[in-house]
Short mmCIF file of C-alpha atoms and ligand atoms in Angstrom, two decimals:
data_model
loop_
_atom_site.label_atom_id
_atom_site.label_comp_id
_atom_site.label_asym_id
_atom_site.label_seq_id
_atom_site.Cartn_x
_atom_site.Cartn_y
_atom_site.Cartn_z
CA UNK A 1 0.00 0.00 0.00
CA UNK A 2 1.18 3.49 -0.82
CA UNK A 3 2.73 5.52 1.94
CA UNK A 4 0.38 8.28 3.11
CA UNK A 5 1.38 11.20 5.29
CA UNK A 6 -1.05 13.64 6.85
CA UNK A 7 0.40 17.02 7.80
CA UNK A 8 -1.70 19.05 10.22
CA UNK A 9 -1.21 22.76 10.84
CA UNK A 10 -2.29 25.97 9.15
CA UNK A 11 -2.09 25.10 5.45
CA UNK A 12 -1.79 28.11 3.13
CA UNK A 13 -2.49 27.80 -0.58
CA UNK A 14 -3.67 30.09 -3.37
CA UNK A 15 -6.62 29.63 -5.69
CA UNK A 16 -6.18 32.93 -7.49
CA UNK A 17 -3.81 35.86 -7.87
CA UNK A 18 -3.52 38.26 -4.92
CA UNK A 19 -2.80 40.99 -7.47
CA UNK A 20 -6.40 40.79 -8.74
CA UNK A 21 -9.02 42.09 -6.33
CA UNK A 22 -8.47 41.88 -2.58
CA UNK A 23 -5.10 40.19 -1.93
CA UNK A 24 -6.53 37.98 0.81
CA UNK A 25 -9.32 36.62 -1.41
CA UNK A 26 -6.79 34.63 -3.41
CA UNK A 27 -5.59 32.66 -0.39
CA UNK A 28 -7.17 29.68 1.33
CA UNK A 29 -6.41 28.15 4.69
CA UNK A 30 -6.96 24.50 5.49
CA UNK A 31 -6.19 22.40 8.55
CA UNK A 32 -4.46 19.48 6.90
CA UNK A 33 -2.81 18.25 3.72
CA UNK A 34 -2.45 14.62 2.66
CA UNK A 35 0.68 13.51 0.80
CA UNK A 36 0.79 10.29 -1.18
CA UNK A 37 3.39 8.99 -3.64
CA UNK A 38 5.31 12.27 -3.56
CA UNK A 39 2.28 14.36 -4.44
CA UNK A 40 -0.40 16.31 -2.65
CA UNK A 41 -3.55 14.21 -2.75
CA UNK A 42 -6.03 16.17 -0.62
CA UNK A 43 -6.61 19.33 1.40
CA UNK A 44 -9.28 19.78 4.03
CA UNK A 45 -10.23 19.77 7.68
CA UNK A 46 -8.13 17.70 10.06
CA UNK A 47 -11.19 15.69 11.14
CA UNK A 48 -12.30 14.80 7.62
CA UNK A 49 -8.85 13.78 6.41
CA UNK A 50 -8.08 11.81 9.58
CA UNK A 51 -11.35 9.90 9.25
CA UNK A 52 -10.87 9.23 5.55
CA UNK A 53 -7.24 8.12 5.96
CA UNK A 54 -6.86 6.34 9.31
CA UNK A 55 -3.77 4.54 7.98
CA UNK A 56 -1.84 7.76 7.30
CA UNK A 57 1.30 8.67 9.18
CA UNK A 58 0.37 11.91 11.01
CA UNK A 59 2.62 14.95 11.63
CA UNK A 60 1.01 17.64 13.74
CA UNK A 61 2.59 21.06 13.33
CA UNK A 62 0.06 22.87 15.53
CA UNK A 63 -0.06 26.61 14.78
CA UNK A 64 2.79 26.47 12.30
CA UNK A 65 2.20 27.47 8.69
CA UNK A 66 2.44 24.78 6.01
CA UNK A 67 2.94 26.18 2.52
CA UNK A 68 4.61 25.42 -0.80
CA UNK A 69 8.41 25.47 -0.78
CA UNK A 70 9.97 28.69 -2.01
CA UNK A 71 10.99 28.88 -5.67
CA UNK A 72 14.02 30.96 -6.61
CA UNK A 73 14.10 31.49 -10.40
CA UNK A 74 17.41 33.38 -10.70
CA UNK A 75 20.53 32.26 -8.84
CA UNK A 76 24.21 31.63 -9.48
CA UNK A 77 25.08 28.62 -7.33
CA UNK A 78 28.82 29.05 -8.14
CA UNK A 79 28.72 32.38 -6.26
CA UNK A 80 27.84 30.70 -2.96
CA UNK A 81 31.30 31.13 -1.44
CA UNK A 82 31.56 34.82 -2.40
CA UNK A 83 28.17 36.08 -1.27
CA UNK A 84 28.33 39.42 0.59
CA UNK A 85 31.49 40.76 -1.08
CA UNK A 86 31.97 44.45 -0.43
CA UNK A 87 31.79 47.69 -2.27
CA UNK A 88 31.53 47.22 -6.04
CA UNK A 89 29.00 47.91 -8.74
CA UNK A 90 28.09 45.34 -11.38
CA UNK A 91 30.99 45.33 -13.82
CA UNK A 92 33.75 45.75 -11.19
CA UNK A 93 31.96 43.24 -8.98
CA UNK A 94 32.06 40.62 -11.74
CA UNK A 95 35.74 41.23 -12.45
CA UNK A 96 36.87 41.47 -8.83
CA UNK A 97 34.84 38.77 -7.12
CA UNK A 98 32.79 36.64 -9.52
CA UNK A 99 35.14 35.67 -12.31
CA UNK A 100 38.04 34.52 -10.08
CA UNK A 101 35.61 32.29 -8.15
CA UNK A 102 33.90 30.93 -11.28
CA UNK A 103 37.35 29.99 -12.63
CA UNK A 104 37.47 27.16 -10.06
CA UNK A 105 34.47 25.28 -11.43
CA UNK A 106 36.35 23.34 -14.08
CA UNK A 107 37.31 21.13 -11.12
CA UNK A 108 34.42 18.71 -10.68
CA UNK A 109 35.31 18.10 -7.02
CA UNK A 110 35.14 21.78 -6.16
CA UNK A 111 31.94 22.22 -8.19
CA UNK A 112 30.38 19.26 -6.38
CA UNK A 113 31.38 20.62 -2.98
CA UNK A 114 29.81 24.02 -3.70
CA UNK A 115 26.69 22.51 -5.33
CA UNK A 116 26.02 20.47 -2.21
CA UNK A 117 26.82 23.38 0.10
CA UNK A 118 24.45 25.59 -1.88
CA UNK A 119 21.63 23.01 -1.79
CA UNK A 120 22.16 22.41 1.94
CA UNK A 121 21.93 26.14 2.62
CA UNK A 122 18.91 26.74 0.41
CA UNK A 123 17.02 23.74 1.80
CA UNK A 124 17.60 25.08 5.30
CA UNK A 125 16.11 28.36 4.08
CA UNK A 126 13.03 26.62 2.67
CA UNK A 127 13.84 26.88 -1.04
CA UNK A 128 12.90 23.69 -2.88
CA UNK A 129 13.39 24.68 -6.53
CA UNK A 130 15.75 27.13 -8.20
CA UNK A 131 16.90 28.08 -11.68
CA UNK A 132 20.67 28.48 -11.64
CA UNK A 133 23.37 29.85 -13.86
CA UNK A 134 26.41 27.58 -13.69
CA UNK A 135 29.84 28.54 -15.14
CA UNK A 136 31.26 28.03 -18.62
CA UNK A 137 32.51 24.59 -17.51
CA UNK A 138 30.30 21.59 -18.33
CA UNK A 139 31.57 20.12 -15.03
CA UNK A 140 29.71 22.86 -13.15
CA UNK A 141 26.44 21.75 -14.74
CA UNK A 142 27.07 18.05 -14.14
CA UNK A 143 27.91 18.75 -10.50
CA UNK A 144 24.75 20.76 -9.87
CA UNK A 145 22.36 18.38 -11.59
CA UNK A 146 23.94 15.36 -9.89
CA UNK A 147 23.63 16.97 -6.45
CA UNK A 148 19.97 17.91 -7.08
CA UNK A 149 19.18 14.49 -8.54
CA UNK A 150 20.54 12.79 -5.43
CA UNK A 151 18.13 14.87 -3.35
CA UNK A 152 15.12 14.33 -5.60
CA UNK A 153 14.87 18.08 -6.21
CA UNK A 154 13.24 19.85 -9.13
CA UNK A 155 15.84 22.29 -10.46
CA UNK A 156 16.66 24.15 -13.65
CA UNK A 157 20.23 25.01 -14.67
CA UNK A 158 22.46 25.71 -17.63
CA UNK A 159 26.02 26.29 -18.71
CA UNK A 160 26.76 30.03 -18.62
CA UNK A 161 28.12 31.01 -22.02
CA UNK A 162 30.67 33.85 -22.45
CA UNK A 163 33.08 34.42 -25.33
CA UNK A 164 34.26 37.98 -24.70
CA UNK A 165 34.85 40.51 -21.93
CA UNK A 166 35.74 37.74 -19.52
CA UNK A 167 39.22 36.60 -18.42
CA UNK A 168 41.29 33.79 -19.90
CA UNK A 169 39.93 30.49 -18.73
CA UNK A 170 36.36 31.78 -18.55
CA UNK A 171 35.63 32.11 -22.26
CA UNK A 172 34.21 29.57 -24.65
CA UNK A 173 33.43 30.27 -28.32
CA UNK A 174 30.23 30.47 -30.31
CA UNK A 175 30.79 26.89 -31.47
CA UNK A 176 31.84 25.32 -28.15
CA UNK A 177 29.03 27.15 -26.34
CA UNK A 178 26.57 25.62 -28.79
CA UNK A 179 28.08 22.15 -28.74
CA UNK A 180 28.52 21.91 -24.96
CA UNK A 181 25.09 23.39 -24.22
CA UNK A 182 23.44 20.96 -26.61
CA UNK A 183 25.28 17.97 -25.14
CA UNK A 184 24.31 18.99 -21.59
CA UNK A 185 20.72 19.62 -22.64
CA UNK A 186 20.47 16.17 -24.18
CA UNK A 187 22.13 14.59 -21.16
CA UNK A 188 19.99 16.22 -18.45
CA UNK A 189 16.79 17.82 -19.75
CA UNK A 190 13.77 15.88 -18.54
CA UNK A 191 15.81 13.41 -16.49
CA UNK A 192 14.01 12.88 -13.16
CA UNK A 193 13.07 16.38 -11.96
CA UNK A 194 15.83 18.20 -13.85
CA UNK A 195 15.43 20.76 -16.65
CA UNK A 196 18.03 22.46 -18.79
CA UNK A 197 18.02 26.22 -19.47
CA UNK A 198 19.97 27.73 -22.36
CA UNK A 199 22.12 30.35 -20.62
CA UNK A 200 23.98 33.21 -22.29
CA UNK A 201 25.19 35.28 -19.29
CA UNK A 202 24.32 38.66 -20.83
CA UNK A 203 24.97 40.58 -24.02
CA UNK A 204 28.27 42.22 -22.94
CA UNK A 205 29.98 38.83 -22.51
CA UNK A 206 28.77 37.27 -25.76
CA UNK A 207 29.74 38.17 -29.31
CA UNK A 208 26.93 38.48 -31.85
CA UNK A 209 28.10 35.11 -33.21
CA UNK A 210 27.61 33.47 -29.82
CA UNK A 211 24.19 35.07 -29.30
CA UNK A 212 23.22 33.81 -32.74
CA UNK A 213 24.38 30.29 -31.86
CA UNK A 214 22.37 30.37 -28.62
CA UNK A 215 19.33 31.58 -30.53
CA UNK A 216 19.73 28.73 -33.02
CA UNK A 217 19.98 26.19 -30.20
CA UNK A 218 16.84 27.59 -28.56
CA UNK A 219 14.98 27.44 -31.88
CA UNK A 220 15.82 23.73 -32.03
CA UNK A 221 14.71 23.21 -28.40
CA UNK A 222 11.92 25.76 -27.90
CA UNK A 223 10.46 23.79 -24.97
CA UNK A 224 13.58 24.64 -22.95
CA UNK A 225 13.80 27.75 -20.86
CA UNK A 226 16.36 30.41 -21.80
CA UNK A 227 17.73 32.59 -18.99
CA UNK A 228 19.80 35.75 -19.08
CA UNK A 229 20.17 39.25 -17.60
CA UNK A 230 18.57 42.44 -18.88
CA UNK A 231 18.81 46.10 -17.95
CA UNK A 232 20.29 45.83 -14.48
CA UNK A 233 22.45 48.98 -14.20
CA UNK A 234 22.61 52.20 -16.18
CA UNK A 235 26.35 51.91 -16.91
CA UNK A 236 25.77 48.34 -18.09
CA UNK A 237 23.13 49.64 -20.52
CA UNK A 238 25.61 52.22 -21.84
CA UNK A 239 28.16 49.44 -22.31
CA UNK A 240 25.63 47.37 -24.27
CA UNK A 241 24.87 50.40 -26.42
CA UNK A 242 28.58 50.78 -27.29
CA UNK A 243 28.99 47.06 -28.02
CA UNK A 244 25.85 46.84 -30.19
CA UNK A 245 25.60 50.25 -31.90
CA UNK A 246 22.92 49.04 -34.31
CA UNK A 247 20.56 47.68 -31.64
CA UNK A 248 17.39 49.63 -30.86
CA UNK A 249 17.85 48.96 -27.13
CA UNK A 250 19.26 46.32 -24.76
CA UNK A 251 16.43 43.85 -25.39
CA UNK A 252 17.06 44.13 -29.12
CA UNK A 253 20.51 42.57 -28.62
CA UNK A 254 18.64 39.40 -27.65
CA UNK A 255 15.65 39.81 -29.91
CA UNK A 256 17.67 40.12 -33.12
CA UNK A 257 19.42 36.81 -32.39
CA UNK A 258 16.30 34.81 -31.53
CA UNK A 259 16.73 35.14 -27.77
CA UNK A 260 13.38 36.76 -27.02
CA UNK A 261 10.57 34.31 -26.44
CA UNK A 262 7.78 33.00 -24.29
CA UNK A 263 10.09 30.59 -22.45
CA UNK A 264 12.66 33.30 -21.75
CA UNK A 265 13.56 34.46 -18.23
CA UNK A 266 15.03 37.94 -17.95
CA UNK A 267 16.66 38.82 -14.64
CA UNK A 268 16.54 42.32 -13.09
CA UNK A 269 14.74 44.30 -15.89
CA UNK A 270 14.92 47.57 -13.96
CA UNK A 271 15.59 50.37 -16.46
CA UNK A 272 13.33 49.22 -19.30
CA UNK A 273 12.35 51.45 -22.18
CA UNK A 274 8.74 51.44 -23.37
CA UNK A 275 9.52 49.33 -26.43
CA UNK A 276 11.23 46.73 -24.25
CA UNK A 277 8.30 46.53 -21.86
CA UNK A 278 5.86 46.17 -24.74
CA UNK A 279 7.83 43.46 -26.51
CA UNK A 280 8.41 41.46 -23.32
CA UNK A 281 4.68 41.52 -22.67
CA UNK A 282 3.74 40.70 -26.26
CA UNK A 283 5.77 37.50 -26.20
CA UNK A 284 4.75 36.77 -22.57
CA UNK A 285 8.36 36.52 -21.40
CA UNK A 286 9.09 36.09 -17.68
CA UNK A 287 10.58 38.90 -15.60
CA UNK A 288 12.56 38.06 -12.47
CA UNK A 289 12.85 40.62 -9.67
CA UNK A 290 15.99 40.27 -7.53
CA UNK A 291 15.50 42.89 -4.82
CA UNK A 292 18.38 42.15 -2.40
CA UNK A 293 20.77 42.14 -5.35
CA UNK A 294 19.35 45.39 -6.71
CA UNK A 295 19.88 47.20 -3.42
CA UNK A 296 23.18 45.46 -2.61
CA UNK A 297 24.81 46.27 -5.97
CA UNK A 298 22.97 49.59 -6.16
CA UNK A 299 21.09 48.85 -9.38
CA UNK A 300 17.72 50.53 -8.94
CA UNK A 301 14.06 50.03 -8.06
CA UNK A 302 12.05 47.43 -10.01
CA UNK A 303 8.59 48.57 -11.12
CA UNK A 304 6.59 45.70 -9.61
CA UNK A 305 3.26 47.45 -9.60
CA UNK A 306 3.49 48.81 -13.13
CA UNK A 307 4.75 45.60 -14.69
CA UNK A 308 2.18 43.37 -12.99
CA UNK A 309 -0.57 45.87 -13.80
CA UNK A 310 0.52 45.70 -17.46
CA UNK A 311 0.16 41.92 -17.44
CA UNK A 312 3.77 40.74 -17.15
CA UNK A 313 4.62 37.42 -15.51
CA UNK A 314 6.87 38.27 -12.55
CA UNK A 315 8.79 36.09 -10.11
CA UNK A 316 10.98 36.80 -7.11
CA UNK A 317 14.59 35.63 -6.78
CA UNK A 318 17.67 35.95 -4.59
CA UNK A 319 20.28 36.31 -7.39
CA UNK A 320 22.77 34.55 -5.11
CA UNK A 321 25.54 35.79 -4.72
CA UNK A 322 24.83 39.28 -6.21
CA UNK A 323 21.92 39.08 -3.82
CA UNK A 324 22.91 39.37 -0.19
CA UNK A 325 20.91 36.44 1.23
CA UNK A 326 19.96 32.84 0.52
CA UNK A 327 16.61 33.52 2.20
CA UNK A 328 13.45 34.03 0.16
CA UNK A 329 11.93 35.57 3.31
CA UNK A 330 14.67 38.23 3.31
CA UNK A 331 14.07 38.60 -0.45
CA UNK A 332 10.36 39.24 0.16
CA UNK A 333 11.29 41.82 2.79
CA UNK A 334 13.50 43.61 0.28
CA UNK A 335 10.72 43.49 -2.33
CA UNK A 336 8.43 45.06 0.26
CA UNK A 337 10.99 47.81 0.95
CA UNK A 338 11.45 48.55 -2.75
CA UNK A 339 7.66 48.68 -3.09
CA UNK A 340 7.56 51.22 -0.27
CA UNK A 341 10.24 53.33 -1.96
CA UNK A 342 8.04 53.33 -5.08
CA UNK A 343 4.94 54.14 -3.04
CA UNK A 344 3.32 50.70 -3.38
CA UNK A 345 3.72 48.38 -0.39
CA UNK A 346 3.11 44.71 -1.21
CA UNK A 347 0.63 42.75 0.90
CA UNK A 348 2.01 39.64 2.69
CA UNK A 349 -0.24 37.47 0.49
CA UNK A 350 1.36 39.06 -2.59
CA UNK A 351 4.89 38.53 -1.25
CA UNK A 352 4.29 34.85 -0.42
CA UNK A 353 2.56 34.31 -3.77
CA UNK A 354 5.44 35.93 -5.68
CA UNK A 355 8.00 33.64 -4.01
CA UNK A 356 5.98 30.49 -4.78
CA UNK A 357 3.27 30.63 -7.46
CA UNK A 358 4.71 33.71 -9.18
CA UNK A 359 8.18 32.21 -9.42
CA UNK A 360 6.76 28.83 -10.57
CA UNK A 361 4.92 30.70 -13.34
CA UNK A 362 8.19 32.23 -14.55
CA UNK A 363 9.54 28.68 -14.89
CA UNK A 364 6.32 27.49 -16.60
CA UNK A 365 6.02 24.94 -13.79
CA UNK A 366 3.00 26.27 -11.89
CA UNK A 367 1.03 23.15 -12.80
CA UNK A 368 3.53 21.08 -10.75
CA UNK A 369 5.16 23.21 -8.04
CA UNK A 370 4.71 26.44 -6.11
CA UNK A 371 1.31 25.74 -4.58
CA UNK A 372 -0.59 23.13 -2.59
CA UNK A 373 -3.37 21.46 -4.55
CA UNK A 374 -4.29 17.87 -5.37
CA UNK A 375 -1.90 16.41 -7.96
CA UNK A 376 0.91 18.86 -7.36
CA UNK A 377 4.37 17.68 -6.34
CA UNK A 378 4.74 17.67 -2.55
CA UNK A 379 7.50 20.24 -2.07
CA UNK A 380 6.34 21.85 1.17
CA UNK A 381 7.76 23.87 4.02
CA UNK A 382 6.65 24.38 7.60
CA UNK A 383 7.13 27.91 8.91
CA UNK A 384 7.48 28.72 12.60
CA UNK A 385 5.85 32.14 12.92
CA UNK A 386 7.51 32.74 16.32
CA UNK A 387 11.07 31.66 15.51
CA UNK A 388 12.91 34.37 17.47
CA UNK A 389 11.95 36.37 20.57
CA UNK A 390 11.62 39.55 18.50
CA UNK A 391 9.27 37.89 16.00
CA UNK A 392 7.35 35.97 18.68
CA UNK A 393 6.47 39.07 20.73
CA UNK A 394 5.02 40.73 17.62
CA UNK A 395 3.22 37.65 16.36
CA UNK A 396 1.67 37.04 19.79
CA UNK A 397 -0.90 39.81 19.35
CA UNK A 398 -1.57 39.47 15.62
CA UNK A 399 -5.22 39.77 14.66
CA UNK A 400 -5.13 37.51 11.62
CA UNK A 401 -2.86 35.19 9.63
CA UNK A 402 -1.41 38.05 7.57
CA UNK A 403 -0.42 40.07 10.63
CA UNK A 404 0.97 36.83 12.08
CA UNK A 405 3.14 36.01 9.05
CA UNK A 406 4.39 39.51 8.20
CA UNK A 407 6.95 39.72 11.08
CA UNK A 408 8.43 36.45 9.80
CA UNK A 409 8.63 37.86 6.27
CA UNK A 410 10.37 41.02 7.51
CA UNK A 411 12.59 39.55 10.26
CA UNK A 412 12.70 35.81 9.58
CA UNK A 413 15.51 33.64 8.21
CA UNK A 414 16.43 29.95 8.27
CA UNK A 415 15.39 29.76 11.93
CA UNK A 416 11.78 30.18 10.76
CA UNK A 417 11.97 27.02 8.62
CA UNK A 418 10.89 24.12 10.86
CA UNK A 419 10.72 21.44 8.22
CA UNK A 420 11.11 20.96 4.48
CA UNK A 421 9.44 18.25 2.41
CA UNK A 422 10.88 17.54 -1.04
CA UNK A 423 8.94 15.19 -3.30
CA UNK A 424 6.86 14.07 -0.33
CA UNK A 425 9.82 13.18 1.86
CA UNK A 426 11.35 15.13 4.73
CA UNK A 427 14.63 16.74 3.67
CA UNK A 428 17.12 16.52 6.49
CA UNK A 429 18.98 19.75 7.21
ZN1 LIG B 1 22.23 37.06 -12.00
#
């Protein structure tokens, strides 16, 4: 007989978007969730589910909040060891901190060590799926997928392609980028819970020939995601303009080479021109907001309200290690702060939705992960809403679930994560 597990607590799920109508109307609260064969099989009252499934193994989490695991659709796992490096803006930051570290990932042992360290840290922070840039080395992709496969995790990753404006040892060519990406795609895409993403780092580090090769590869594998960076800093945009004098704008440097599409993920997207916004929406591309990175590297304030209002698909990500935290809670707090600076505070329901359903939508995986509903994969977390004395004293006199969870969003970290379930099994951390 199939193993059944009944989790009791306060179960939060979404049956609509909290950006349409009253934010709280999109959320539902149940008392229990039943897991069977790695999937959610039912939601309901504790009494009903206990009666219907007397053979289930029961875990009672009391007042704790059970919700979908966090989904982080823009990270660089190879930057784990250099997170929180001081004092640079984007281009100097890449040259000073990022590229020397990424150089090490041709060594499969080092790549494996960091992949496992990264997945240990992110599991402890309640993140169950991420979409990662690797390095130019195929070993860095093999290491990450192998580590995730061993844990039964759903992840997306790709070889980061660069053939200019990067140091010796961190450049491929248009041809090797194509060949190695294709070989990795065929090796890993669709194996277990793993998906490949075609990954040009960003326009400044790829020649037109390499962008064209990436576009050709995507055209041959349009079901794959394609991830890159777009319009992060103003001096980066000026650099792109000088490298691609014929392009209409930054987005055009992707668009003209076949790298604009419905399965594209564009990280940062802060300083967009009107044409770029319109084209991204027309093709229904995914935009990924990385708020701790944007404040840490001093990039600017993402227009969450305007972009969502215009109908863009938006997710929330850490951008480890340009972002300053592995925590999606801290990331939600930063998104809230950026919203305040733009005059539009986000409701806790909107923040939690962005870090789960919203991010799953950017990965085109919202039918499988990012929410709790029958048939979905059982990647769940249990949040302690009183994980520190400071949070507990505020939560103690909350009037409703949203006032109870908001102190954890603003002040919480890995101490708030009581338990993580990946594919219906507890993930030890
Ligand atoms: Zn990034």
